[in-house]
């Protein structure tokens, strides 16, 4: 029984990245890739890798806010919680870019 639980846990963990990426719409994924390859100047492979890693920890709404801020579209005032979320999202993206770029 213990082996069955371990196998089920490993199977569930192996499906997380794909399921996480599906939380982003095709438009959100494309917007990230456009930003990453354009403004960041990274290769498509690095940007795809980064997106997959970011999708595991960053909710779609947080990524959308991050991209809007990067594009200069974030003209609204953020609360401290939103600022913390934006900083966490930026840190996640930066870390994933560095990891995938190696």
PDB file of C-alpha atoms in Angstrom:
ATOM      1  CA  UNK A   1       0.000   0.000   0.000  1.00  0.00           C
ATOM      2  CA  UNK A   2       2.853   2.382   0.793  1.00  0.00           C
ATOM      3  CA  UNK A   3       4.297   1.894  -2.715  1.00  0.00           C
ATOM      4  CA  UNK A   4       0.911   2.734  -4.225  1.00  0.00           C
ATOM      5  CA  UNK A   5       0.749   5.995  -2.269  1.00  0.00           C
ATOM      6  CA  UNK A   6       4.279   6.941  -3.317  1.00  0.00           C
ATOM      7  CA  UNK A   7       3.514   6.102  -6.952  1.00  0.00           C
ATOM      8  CA  UNK A   8       0.312   8.167  -6.869  1.00  0.00           C
ATOM      9  CA  UNK A   9       2.160  11.101  -5.303  1.00  0.00           C
ATOM     10  CA  UNK A  10       4.929  10.960  -7.907  1.00  0.00           C
ATOM     11  CA  UNK A  11       2.384  10.771 -10.721  1.00  0.00           C
ATOM     12  CA  UNK A  12       0.491  13.776  -9.361  1.00  0.00           C
ATOM     13  CA  UNK A  13       3.696  15.763  -8.974  1.00  0.00           C
ATOM     14  CA  UNK A  14       4.762  14.968 -12.521  1.00  0.00           C
ATOM     15  CA  UNK A  15       1.521  16.374 -13.901  1.00  0.00           C
ATOM     16  CA  UNK A  16       1.682  19.662 -11.967  1.00  0.00           C
ATOM     17  CA  UNK A  17       3.675  21.757 -14.438  1.00  0.00           C
ATOM     18  CA  UNK A  18       1.377  20.962 -17.355  1.00  0.00           C
ATOM     19  CA  UNK A  19      -1.725  21.630 -15.285  1.00  0.00           C
ATOM     20  CA  UNK A  20      -0.207  24.854 -13.963  1.00  0.00           C
ATOM     21  CA  UNK A  21       0.583  26.111 -17.460  1.00  0.00           C
ATOM     22  CA  UNK A  22      -3.009  25.430 -18.504  1.00  0.00           C
ATOM     23  CA  UNK A  23      -4.124  28.009 -15.937  1.00  0.00           C
ATOM     24  CA  UNK A  24      -2.776  30.666 -18.309  1.00  0.00           C
ATOM     25  CA  UNK A  25      -4.811  31.427 -21.394  1.00  0.00           C
ATOM     26  CA  UNK A  26      -3.173  31.172 -24.815  1.00  0.00           C
ATOM     27  CA  UNK A  27      -3.195  34.979 -24.978  1.00  0.00           C
ATOM     28  CA  UNK A  28      -1.442  35.263 -21.587  1.00  0.00           C
ATOM     29  CA  UNK A  29       1.168  32.731 -22.631  1.00  0.00           C
ATOM     30  CA  UNK A  30       1.785  34.584 -25.896  1.00  0.00           C
ATOM     31  CA  UNK A  31       1.971  37.933 -24.119  1.00  0.00           C
ATOM     32  CA  UNK A  32       4.620  36.550 -21.768  1.00  0.00           C
ATOM     33  CA  UNK A  33       6.619  35.027 -24.622  1.00  0.00           C
ATOM     34  CA  UNK A  34       6.418  38.283 -26.605  1.00  0.00           C
ATOM     35  CA  UNK A  35       7.644  40.266 -23.589  1.00  0.00           C
ATOM     36  CA  UNK A  36      10.378  37.775 -22.783  1.00  0.00           C
ATOM     37  CA  UNK A  37      11.782  37.465 -26.299  1.00  0.00           C
ATOM     38  CA  UNK A  38      11.263  41.140 -27.113  1.00  0.00           C
ATOM     39  CA  UNK A  39      12.001  43.281 -24.083  1.00  0.00           C
ATOM     40  CA  UNK A  40      14.214  40.741 -22.305  1.00  0.00           C
ATOM     41  CA  UNK A  41      15.917  39.572 -25.504  1.00  0.00           C
ATOM     42  CA  UNK A  42      15.900  35.943 -24.400  1.00  0.00           C
ATOM     43  CA  UNK A  43      15.595  33.008 -26.774  1.00  0.00           C
ATOM     44  CA  UNK A  44      12.240  31.344 -27.325  1.00  0.00           C
ATOM     45  CA  UNK A  45      13.526  28.194 -25.594  1.00  0.00           C
ATOM     46  CA  UNK A  46      14.594  30.113 -22.489  1.00  0.00           C
ATOM     47  CA  UNK A  47      11.288  31.990 -22.439  1.00  0.00           C
ATOM     48  CA  UNK A  48       9.238  28.787 -22.794  1.00  0.00           C
ATOM     49  CA  UNK A  49      11.202  27.191 -19.973  1.00  0.00           C
ATOM     50  CA  UNK A  50      10.718  30.301 -17.850  1.00  0.00           C
ATOM     51  CA  UNK A  51       6.983  30.350 -18.490  1.00  0.00           C
ATOM     52  CA  UNK A  52       6.660  26.708 -17.448  1.00  0.00           C
ATOM     53  CA  UNK A  53       8.544  27.368 -14.220  1.00  0.00           C
ATOM     54  CA  UNK A  54       6.644  30.555 -13.433  1.00  0.00           C
ATOM     55  CA  UNK A  55       3.312  28.822 -14.051  1.00  0.00           C
ATOM     56  CA  UNK A  56       4.033  26.484 -11.153  1.00  0.00           C
ATOM     57  CA  UNK A  57       3.999  29.279  -8.572  1.00  0.00           C
ATOM     58  CA  UNK A  58       2.518  32.453 -10.070  1.00  0.00           C
ATOM     59  CA  UNK A  59      -1.260  32.761 -10.530  1.00  0.00           C
ATOM     60  CA  UNK A  60      -2.463  33.991 -13.917  1.00  0.00           C
ATOM     61  CA  UNK A  61      -3.785  37.237 -12.438  1.00  0.00           C
ATOM     62  CA  UNK A  62      -0.408  38.005 -10.862  1.00  0.00           C
ATOM     63  CA  UNK A  63       1.414  37.333 -14.131  1.00  0.00           C
ATOM     64  CA  UNK A  64      -1.048  39.530 -16.031  1.00  0.00           C
ATOM     65  CA  UNK A  65      -0.435  42.347 -13.548  1.00  0.00           C
ATOM     66  CA  UNK A  66       3.326  41.898 -13.852  1.00  0.00           C
ATOM     67  CA  UNK A  67       3.171  42.062 -17.653  1.00  0.00           C
ATOM     68  CA  UNK A  68       0.917  45.132 -17.556  1.00  0.00           C
ATOM     69  CA  UNK A  69       3.398  46.827 -15.240  1.00  0.00           C
ATOM     70  CA  UNK A  70       6.292  45.889 -17.549  1.00  0.00           C
ATOM     71  CA  UNK A  71       4.433  47.375 -20.505  1.00  0.00           C
ATOM     72  CA  UNK A  72       3.848  50.599 -18.576  1.00  0.00           C
ATOM     73  CA  UNK A  73       0.125  49.970 -18.340  1.00  0.00           C
ATOM     74  CA  UNK A  74       0.037  49.844 -14.557  1.00  0.00           C
ATOM     75  CA  UNK A  75      -1.230  53.322 -13.816  1.00  0.00           C
ATOM     76  CA  UNK A  76      -3.290  52.434 -10.785  1.00  0.00           C
ATOM     77  CA  UNK A  77      -2.227  52.720  -7.165  1.00  0.00           C
ATOM     78  CA  UNK A  78      -1.349  49.361  -5.584  1.00  0.00           C
ATOM     79  CA  UNK A  79      -2.048  48.386  -1.981  1.00  0.00           C
ATOM     80  CA  UNK A  80       0.816  46.917   0.027  1.00  0.00           C
ATOM     81  CA  UNK A  81      -0.526  43.417  -0.689  1.00  0.00           C
ATOM     82  CA  UNK A  82      -0.557  44.061  -4.425  1.00  0.00           C
ATOM     83  CA  UNK A  83       2.947  45.519  -4.225  1.00  0.00           C
ATOM     84  CA  UNK A  84       4.146  42.423  -2.373  1.00  0.00           C
ATOM     85  CA  UNK A  85       2.511  40.205  -4.985  1.00  0.00           C
ATOM     86  CA  UNK A  86       4.123  42.188  -7.811  1.00  0.00           C
ATOM     87  CA  UNK A  87       7.533  41.947  -6.162  1.00  0.00           C
ATOM     88  CA  UNK A  88       7.118  38.214  -5.577  1.00  0.00           C
ATOM     89  CA  UNK A  89       6.035  37.710  -9.187  1.00  0.00           C
ATOM     90  CA  UNK A  90       8.988  39.731 -10.484  1.00  0.00           C
ATOM     91  CA  UNK A  91      11.353  37.699  -8.306  1.00  0.00           C
ATOM     92  CA  UNK A  92       9.841  34.435  -9.566  1.00  0.00           C
ATOM     93  CA  UNK A  93      10.206  35.515 -13.198  1.00  0.00           C
ATOM     94  CA  UNK A  94      13.781  36.711 -12.664  1.00  0.00           C
ATOM     95  CA  UNK A  95      14.782  33.504 -10.912  1.00  0.00           C
ATOM     96  CA  UNK A  96      13.178  31.317 -13.584  1.00  0.00           C
ATOM     97  CA  UNK A  97      14.877  33.315 -16.352  1.00  0.00           C
ATOM     98  CA  UNK A  98      18.234  32.834 -14.678  1.00  0.00           C
ATOM     99  CA  UNK A  99      17.658  29.105 -14.194  1.00  0.00           C
ATOM    100  CA  UNK A 100      16.458  28.520 -17.740  1.00  0.00           C
ATOM    101  CA  UNK A 101      19.208  30.670 -19.223  1.00  0.00           C
ATOM    102  CA  UNK A 102      21.972  28.419 -17.924  1.00  0.00           C
TER     103      UNK A 102
END
